Coordinates of C-alpha atoms and ligand atoms in Angstrom, one line a residue:
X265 CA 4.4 71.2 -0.7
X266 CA 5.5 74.9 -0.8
X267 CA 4.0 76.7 -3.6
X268 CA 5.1 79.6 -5.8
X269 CA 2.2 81.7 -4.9
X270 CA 0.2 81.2 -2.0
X271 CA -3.5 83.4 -2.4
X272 CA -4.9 81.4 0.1
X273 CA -2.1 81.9 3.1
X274 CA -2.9 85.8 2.6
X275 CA -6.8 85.5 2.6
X276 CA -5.9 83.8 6.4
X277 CA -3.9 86.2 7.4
X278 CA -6.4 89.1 7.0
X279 CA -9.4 86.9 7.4
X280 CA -11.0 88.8 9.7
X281 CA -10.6 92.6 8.1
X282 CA -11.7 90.5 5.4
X283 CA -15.2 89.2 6.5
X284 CA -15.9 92.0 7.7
X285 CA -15.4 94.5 4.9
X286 CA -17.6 92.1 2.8
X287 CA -20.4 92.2 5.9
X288 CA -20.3 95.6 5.4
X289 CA -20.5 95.4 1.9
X290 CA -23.6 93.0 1.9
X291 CA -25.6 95.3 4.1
X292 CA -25.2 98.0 2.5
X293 CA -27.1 96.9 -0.6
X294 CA -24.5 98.5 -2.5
X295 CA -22.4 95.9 -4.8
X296 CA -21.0 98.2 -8.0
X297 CA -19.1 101.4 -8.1
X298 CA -20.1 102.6 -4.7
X299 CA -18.2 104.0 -2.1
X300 CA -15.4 101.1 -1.5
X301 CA -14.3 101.7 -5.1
X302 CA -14.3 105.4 -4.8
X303 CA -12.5 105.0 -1.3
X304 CA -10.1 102.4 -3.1
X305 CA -9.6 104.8 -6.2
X306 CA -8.7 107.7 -3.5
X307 CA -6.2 105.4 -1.7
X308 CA -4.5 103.9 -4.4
X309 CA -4.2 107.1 -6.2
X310 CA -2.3 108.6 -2.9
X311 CA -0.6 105.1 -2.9
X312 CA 0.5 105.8 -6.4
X313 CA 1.5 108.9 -5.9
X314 CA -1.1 109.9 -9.3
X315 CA -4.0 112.2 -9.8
X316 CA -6.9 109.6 -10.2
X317 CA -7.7 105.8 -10.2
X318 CA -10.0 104.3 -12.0
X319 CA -11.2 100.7 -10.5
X320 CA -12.3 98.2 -13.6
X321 CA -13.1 94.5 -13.3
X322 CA -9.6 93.0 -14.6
X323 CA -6.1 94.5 -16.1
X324 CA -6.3 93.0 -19.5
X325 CA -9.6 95.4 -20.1
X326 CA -7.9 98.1 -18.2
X327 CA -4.8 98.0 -20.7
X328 CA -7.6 98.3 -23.3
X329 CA -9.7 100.8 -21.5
X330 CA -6.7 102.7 -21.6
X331 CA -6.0 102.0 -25.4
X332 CA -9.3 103.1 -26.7
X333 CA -8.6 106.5 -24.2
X334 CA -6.0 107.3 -26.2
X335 CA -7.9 106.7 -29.6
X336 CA -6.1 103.7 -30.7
X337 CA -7.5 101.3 -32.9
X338 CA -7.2 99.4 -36.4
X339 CA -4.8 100.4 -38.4
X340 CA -2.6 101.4 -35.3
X341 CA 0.9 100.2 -34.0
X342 CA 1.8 99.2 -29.8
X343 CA 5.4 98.4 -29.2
X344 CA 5.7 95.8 -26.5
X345 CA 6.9 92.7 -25.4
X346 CA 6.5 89.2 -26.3
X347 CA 8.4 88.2 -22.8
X348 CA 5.1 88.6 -20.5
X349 CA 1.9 87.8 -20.0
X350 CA 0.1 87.2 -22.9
X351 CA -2.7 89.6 -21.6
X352 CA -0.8 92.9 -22.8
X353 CA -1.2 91.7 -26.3
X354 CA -4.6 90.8 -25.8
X355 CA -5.8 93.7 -25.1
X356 CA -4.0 95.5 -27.9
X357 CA -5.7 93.1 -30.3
X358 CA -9.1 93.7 -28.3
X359 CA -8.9 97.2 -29.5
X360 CA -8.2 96.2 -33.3
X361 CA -4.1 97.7 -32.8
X362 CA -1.3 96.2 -34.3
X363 CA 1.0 94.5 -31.5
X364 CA 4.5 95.5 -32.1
X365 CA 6.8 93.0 -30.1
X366 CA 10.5 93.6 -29.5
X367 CA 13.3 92.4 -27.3
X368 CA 14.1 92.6 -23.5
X369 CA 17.3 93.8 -22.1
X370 CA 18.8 91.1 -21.1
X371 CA 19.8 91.9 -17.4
X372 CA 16.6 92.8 -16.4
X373 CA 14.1 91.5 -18.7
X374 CA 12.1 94.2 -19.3
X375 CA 11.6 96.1 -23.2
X376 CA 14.9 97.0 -24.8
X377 CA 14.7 101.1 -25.0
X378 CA 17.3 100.3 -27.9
X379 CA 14.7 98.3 -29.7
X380 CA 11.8 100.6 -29.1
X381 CA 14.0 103.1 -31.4
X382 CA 14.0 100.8 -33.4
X383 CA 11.0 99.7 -33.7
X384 CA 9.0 103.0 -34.1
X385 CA 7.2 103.9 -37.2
X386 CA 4.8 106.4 -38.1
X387 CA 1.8 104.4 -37.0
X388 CA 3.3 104.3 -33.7
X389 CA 0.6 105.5 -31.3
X390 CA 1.8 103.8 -27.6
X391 CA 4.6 101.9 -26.0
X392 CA 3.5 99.2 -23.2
X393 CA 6.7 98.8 -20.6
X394 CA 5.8 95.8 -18.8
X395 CA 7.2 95.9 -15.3
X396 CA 8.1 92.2 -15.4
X397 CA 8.7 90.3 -12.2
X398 CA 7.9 93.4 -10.0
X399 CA 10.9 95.7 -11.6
X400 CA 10.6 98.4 -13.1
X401 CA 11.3 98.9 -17.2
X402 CA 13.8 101.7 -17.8
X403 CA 11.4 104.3 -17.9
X404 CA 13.6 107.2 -17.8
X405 CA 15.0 106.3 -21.3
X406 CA 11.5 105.3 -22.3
X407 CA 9.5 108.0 -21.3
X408 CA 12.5 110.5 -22.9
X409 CA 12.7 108.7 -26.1
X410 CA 9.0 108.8 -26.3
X411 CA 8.0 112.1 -25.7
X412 CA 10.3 113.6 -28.2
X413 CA 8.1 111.8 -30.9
X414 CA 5.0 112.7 -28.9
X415 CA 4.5 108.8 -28.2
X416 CA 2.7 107.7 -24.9
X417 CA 3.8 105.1 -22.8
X418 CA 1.6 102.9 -21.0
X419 CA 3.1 100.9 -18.3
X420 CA 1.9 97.8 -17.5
X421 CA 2.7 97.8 -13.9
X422 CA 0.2 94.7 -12.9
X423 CA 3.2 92.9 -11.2
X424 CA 4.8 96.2 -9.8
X425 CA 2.3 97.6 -7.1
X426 CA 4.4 99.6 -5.4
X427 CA 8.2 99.5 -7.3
X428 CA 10.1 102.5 -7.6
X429 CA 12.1 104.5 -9.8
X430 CA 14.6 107.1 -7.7
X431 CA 11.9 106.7 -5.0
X432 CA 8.9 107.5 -7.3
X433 CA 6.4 104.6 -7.2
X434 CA 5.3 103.4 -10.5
X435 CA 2.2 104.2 -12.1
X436 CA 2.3 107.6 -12.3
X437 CA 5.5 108.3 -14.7
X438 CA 4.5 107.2 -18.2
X439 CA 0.7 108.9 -19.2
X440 CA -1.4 106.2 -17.9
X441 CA -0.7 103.0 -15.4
X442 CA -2.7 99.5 -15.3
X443 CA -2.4 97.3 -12.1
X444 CA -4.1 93.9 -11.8
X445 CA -5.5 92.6 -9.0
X446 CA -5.6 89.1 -9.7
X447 CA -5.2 86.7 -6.5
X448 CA -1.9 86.2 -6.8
X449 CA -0.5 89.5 -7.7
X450 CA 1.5 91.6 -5.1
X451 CA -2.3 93.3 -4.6
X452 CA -4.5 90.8 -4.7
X453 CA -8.1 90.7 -4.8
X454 CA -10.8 87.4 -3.9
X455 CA -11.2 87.2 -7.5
X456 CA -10.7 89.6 -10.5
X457 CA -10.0 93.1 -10.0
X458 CA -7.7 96.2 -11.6
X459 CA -6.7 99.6 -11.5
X460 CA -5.9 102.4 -13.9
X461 CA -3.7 105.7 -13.0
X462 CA -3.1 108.7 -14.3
X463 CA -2.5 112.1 -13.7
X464 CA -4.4 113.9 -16.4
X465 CA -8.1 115.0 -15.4
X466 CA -10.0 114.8 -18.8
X467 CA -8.2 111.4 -19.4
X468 CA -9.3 110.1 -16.0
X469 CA -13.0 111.3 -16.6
X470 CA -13.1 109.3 -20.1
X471 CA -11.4 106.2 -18.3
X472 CA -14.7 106.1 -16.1
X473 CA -17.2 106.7 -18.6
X474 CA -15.2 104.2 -21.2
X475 CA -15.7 101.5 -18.0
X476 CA -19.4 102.0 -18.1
X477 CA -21.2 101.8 -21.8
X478 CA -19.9 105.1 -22.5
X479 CA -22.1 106.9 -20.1
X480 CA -21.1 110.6 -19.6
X481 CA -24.2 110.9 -16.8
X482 CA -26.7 107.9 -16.0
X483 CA -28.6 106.5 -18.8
X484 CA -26.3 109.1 -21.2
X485 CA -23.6 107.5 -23.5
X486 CA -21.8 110.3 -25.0
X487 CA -19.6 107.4 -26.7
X488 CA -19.7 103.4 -26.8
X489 CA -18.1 102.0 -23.9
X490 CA -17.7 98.5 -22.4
X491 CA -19.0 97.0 -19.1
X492 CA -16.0 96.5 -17.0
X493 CA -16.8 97.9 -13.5
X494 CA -15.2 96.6 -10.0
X495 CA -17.3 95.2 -7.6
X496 CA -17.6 96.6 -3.7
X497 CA -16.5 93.6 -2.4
X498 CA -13.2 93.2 -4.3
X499 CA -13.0 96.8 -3.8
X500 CA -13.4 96.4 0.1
X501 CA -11.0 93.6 0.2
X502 CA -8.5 95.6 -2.0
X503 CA -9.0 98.6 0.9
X504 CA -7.8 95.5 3.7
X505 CA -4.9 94.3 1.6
X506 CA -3.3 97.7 0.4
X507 CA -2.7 99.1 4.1
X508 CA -0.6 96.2 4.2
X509 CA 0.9 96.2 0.7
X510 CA 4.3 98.5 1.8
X511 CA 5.0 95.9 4.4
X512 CA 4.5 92.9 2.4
X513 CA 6.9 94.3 -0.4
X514 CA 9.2 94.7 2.1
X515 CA 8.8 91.1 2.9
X516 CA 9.2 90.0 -0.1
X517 CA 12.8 91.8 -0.8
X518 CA 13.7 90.2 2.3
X519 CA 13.2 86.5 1.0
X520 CA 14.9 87.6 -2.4
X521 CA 18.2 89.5 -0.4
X522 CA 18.4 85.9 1.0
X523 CA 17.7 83.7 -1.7
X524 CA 20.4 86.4 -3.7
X525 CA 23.0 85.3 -0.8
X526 CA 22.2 81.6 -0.9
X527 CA 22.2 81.1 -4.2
X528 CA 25.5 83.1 -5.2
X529 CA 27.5 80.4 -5.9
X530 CA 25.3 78.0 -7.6
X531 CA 25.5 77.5 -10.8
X532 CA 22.3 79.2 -12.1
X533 CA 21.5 82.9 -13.1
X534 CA 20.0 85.2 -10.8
X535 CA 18.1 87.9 -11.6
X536 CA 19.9 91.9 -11.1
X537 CA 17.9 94.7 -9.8
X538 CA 18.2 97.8 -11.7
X539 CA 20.4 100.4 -10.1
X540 CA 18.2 103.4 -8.4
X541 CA 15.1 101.2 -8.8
X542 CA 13.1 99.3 -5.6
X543 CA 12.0 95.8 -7.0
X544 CA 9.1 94.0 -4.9
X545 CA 9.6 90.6 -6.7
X546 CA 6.5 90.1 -7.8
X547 CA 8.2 87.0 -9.1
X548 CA 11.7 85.2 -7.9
X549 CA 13.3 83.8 -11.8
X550 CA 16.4 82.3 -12.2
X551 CA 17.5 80.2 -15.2
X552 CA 18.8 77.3 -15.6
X553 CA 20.2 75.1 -18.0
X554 CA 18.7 71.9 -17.2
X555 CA 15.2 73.1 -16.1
X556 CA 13.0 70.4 -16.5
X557 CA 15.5 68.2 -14.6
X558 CA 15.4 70.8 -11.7
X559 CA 12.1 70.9 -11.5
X560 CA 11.5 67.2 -10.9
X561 CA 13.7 66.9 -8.4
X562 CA 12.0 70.2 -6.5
X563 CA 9.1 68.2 -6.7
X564 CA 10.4 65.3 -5.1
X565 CA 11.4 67.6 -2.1
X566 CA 8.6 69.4 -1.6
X567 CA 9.4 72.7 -3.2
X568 CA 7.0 73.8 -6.5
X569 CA 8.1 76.2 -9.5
X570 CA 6.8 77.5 -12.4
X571 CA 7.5 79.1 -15.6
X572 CA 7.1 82.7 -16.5
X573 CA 6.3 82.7 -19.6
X574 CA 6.7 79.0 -21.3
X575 CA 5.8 80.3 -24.5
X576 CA 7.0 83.8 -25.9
X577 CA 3.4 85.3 -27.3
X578 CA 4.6 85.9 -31.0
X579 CA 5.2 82.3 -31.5
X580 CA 1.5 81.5 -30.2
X581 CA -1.3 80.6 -32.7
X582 CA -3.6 83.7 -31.9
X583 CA -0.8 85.8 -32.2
X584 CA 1.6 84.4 -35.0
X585 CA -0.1 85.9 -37.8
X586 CA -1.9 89.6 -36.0
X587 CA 1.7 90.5 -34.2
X588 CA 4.8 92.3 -36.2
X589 CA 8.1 91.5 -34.7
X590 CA 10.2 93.9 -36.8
X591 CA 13.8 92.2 -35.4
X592 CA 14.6 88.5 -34.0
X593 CA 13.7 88.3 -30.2
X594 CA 17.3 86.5 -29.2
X595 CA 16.6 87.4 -25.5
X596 CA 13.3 86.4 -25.4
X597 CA 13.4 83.1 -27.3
X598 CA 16.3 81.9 -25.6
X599 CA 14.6 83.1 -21.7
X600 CA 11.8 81.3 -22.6
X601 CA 13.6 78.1 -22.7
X602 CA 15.3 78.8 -19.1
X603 CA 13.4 81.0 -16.4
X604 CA 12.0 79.3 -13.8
X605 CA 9.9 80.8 -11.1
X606 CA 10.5 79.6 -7.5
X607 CA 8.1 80.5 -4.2
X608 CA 7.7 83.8 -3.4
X609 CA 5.1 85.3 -1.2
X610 CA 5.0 87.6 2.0
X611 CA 3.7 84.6 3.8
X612 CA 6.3 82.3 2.9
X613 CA 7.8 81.3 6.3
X614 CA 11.7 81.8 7.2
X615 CA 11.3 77.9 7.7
X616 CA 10.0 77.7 3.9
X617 CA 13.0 79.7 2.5
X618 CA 15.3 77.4 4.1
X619 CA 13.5 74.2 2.7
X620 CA 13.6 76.0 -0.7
X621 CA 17.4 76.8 -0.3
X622 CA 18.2 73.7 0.9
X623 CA 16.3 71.8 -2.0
X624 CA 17.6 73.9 -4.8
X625 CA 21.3 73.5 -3.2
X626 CA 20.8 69.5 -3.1
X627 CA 19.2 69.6 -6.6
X628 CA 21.8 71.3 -8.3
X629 CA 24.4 68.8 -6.3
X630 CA 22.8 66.1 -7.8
X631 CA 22.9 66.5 -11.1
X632 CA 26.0 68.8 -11.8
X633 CA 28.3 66.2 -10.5
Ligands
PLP924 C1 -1.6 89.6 -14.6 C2 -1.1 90.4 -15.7 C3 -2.0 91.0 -16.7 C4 -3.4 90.7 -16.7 O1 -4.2 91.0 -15.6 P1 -5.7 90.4 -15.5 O2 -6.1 91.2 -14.3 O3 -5.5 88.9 -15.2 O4 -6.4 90.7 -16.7 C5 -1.5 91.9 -17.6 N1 -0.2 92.1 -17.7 C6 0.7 91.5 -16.8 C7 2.2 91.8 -17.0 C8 0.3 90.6 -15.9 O5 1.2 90.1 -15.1

């Protein structure tokens, strides 16, 4: 059975950098914030292109983390999506904000800058791009539109490690970036990880101390913070994996430019890339009108999918009632009945794209005759 996402291929691959970055690791007696996190911050930050990083213990606490930098809480609004993971409304909740969601564009499924305009009031305090699928929202316009009104944008980049906008990697162009580092992402950790960026100094500092109870110096809390540290051994295992994160990215637009060719005649849609943006297909979504139907007979043939997201987060029953949705999500209601997500992952073999091709050719065959 090919999967969609294959953690367990990758931890081979660099099993032995691996083992022995967590050797290290366990002799050094050293297992929170040490040096692999510092070394970590200093390479993703040069990765990134940004001033700082800031290593916490999971994305949906760094998109808080970065809330409560800013001073948002109760009584506040956070334009978003409802098309993503349900995490970036989460953690706008976990900081008492009001989640405002709005519509995606619908070529590229990322936030609508046209509904963001829309949508902005004067308890406005942040807008949350998600980078969905590994491309970039159109941050130009957002970042524009935003500044003029003083608004700062967050991007959720934690399926964009490494995308691009006119060359500039992601990150670093709204005020503050969060990046998980959840197994399956493009930068994967063992386990739970994520990174913050920015490139302001005193925001950078008050990330850290926010990370750990508050504490300006040891044992000195100049305000209440939360525990949400990185461990040394993700951190060391991040350090492995991110020397070969360009590479793999570049793998993974390799498999899409094919599955883009393969699948141009079929009848499904396929996703666009974003002129003057580079996508690392975080995720592969098409739609389809028949999905369930298509995904049965994948099954059958060996080939798995998923579906990114089943269930729009403002029609959820933690969210219903805490959420404002301020104009009908067309896009997003009527995606959420169609996407479906189909393997992608560096070390999905040439042999594996051909089985997929081949399966999602015969598939469609079947049952549009
Ligand atoms: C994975 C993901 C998150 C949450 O990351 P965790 O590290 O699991 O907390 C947030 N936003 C998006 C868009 C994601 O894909």
């Amino acid at each position: 059975m090919i999967p969609v996402a294959n953690p367990l291929a990758q931890t081979k691959r660099f099993e032995a950098e691996i083992f022995a970055a967590i050797e290290r690791v366990v002799a050094s007696g050293q297992y929170i914030l040490g040096p692999e996190v510092e070394h970590l911050e200093a390479e993703f930050a040069a990765f990134t292109g940004t001033g700082y990083a800031v290593g916490v213990a999971n994305a949906t606490d760094a998109l808080a983390i970065a809330l409560r930098a800013l001073d948002i809480g109760p009584g506040d609004e956070v334009i978003t999506v409802s098309m993503t993971a349900v995490a970036t409304v989460a953690a706008i909740r976990m900081v008492g904000a009001t989640p405002v969601l709005v519509d995606i564009e619908p070529d590229y499924y990322t936030i609508a800058p046209s509904a963001i305009n829309a949508a902005i009031s004067n308890r406005t305090r942040a807008v949350i791009p998600v980078h969905l699928y590994g491309q970039p929202a159109d941050l130009e316009s957002i970042v524009d539109l935003c500044s003029r009104r003083g608004i700062p944008v967050i991007e959720d980049a934690s399926q964009a490690h490494g995308a691009m906008i006119s060359g500039k990697r992601v990150g670093g162009i709204g005020l503050i970036g969060v990046f998980s580092c959840y197994p399956t992402k493009n930068l994967g950790a063992i386990g739970d990880a994520g990174l913050i960026t920015t490139n302001d100094p005193l925001l950078a500092q008050r990330l850290k101390r926010l990370r750990q109870y508050g504490w300006e110096s040891r044992n000195w809390s100049t305000e209440s913070g939360v525990n949400s540290r990185l461990d040394e051994i993700q951190a060391a295992i991040l350090r492995v994996k991110l020397r070969s994160l360009v590479r793999d990215n570049a793998i993974r637009v390799q498999i899409a430019a094919r599955y883009l060719r393969e699948f141009s005649d079929l009848p499904i849609s396929l996703p666009k890339v974003r002129s003057s943006v580079y996508h690392v297909w975080h995720l592969f979504v098409v739609r389809v009108s028949d999905r369930e139907n298509l995904q049965r007979q994948l099954l059958r043939l060996g080939v798995s999918t998923a579906i990114h997201y089943p269930f729009p987060v403002h029609i959820q029953d933690a969210y219903r009632s805490h959420v404002v949705v301020p104009d009908l999500l067309k896009v997003t209601e009527l995606y959420a009945t169609s996407v479906l997500s189909i393997p992608m992952y560096p070390e999905l073999s040439e042999e594996d794209v051909g089985t997929v091709i081949t399966a999602i050719g015969r598939s469609l065959a079947s049952y549009t005759d």
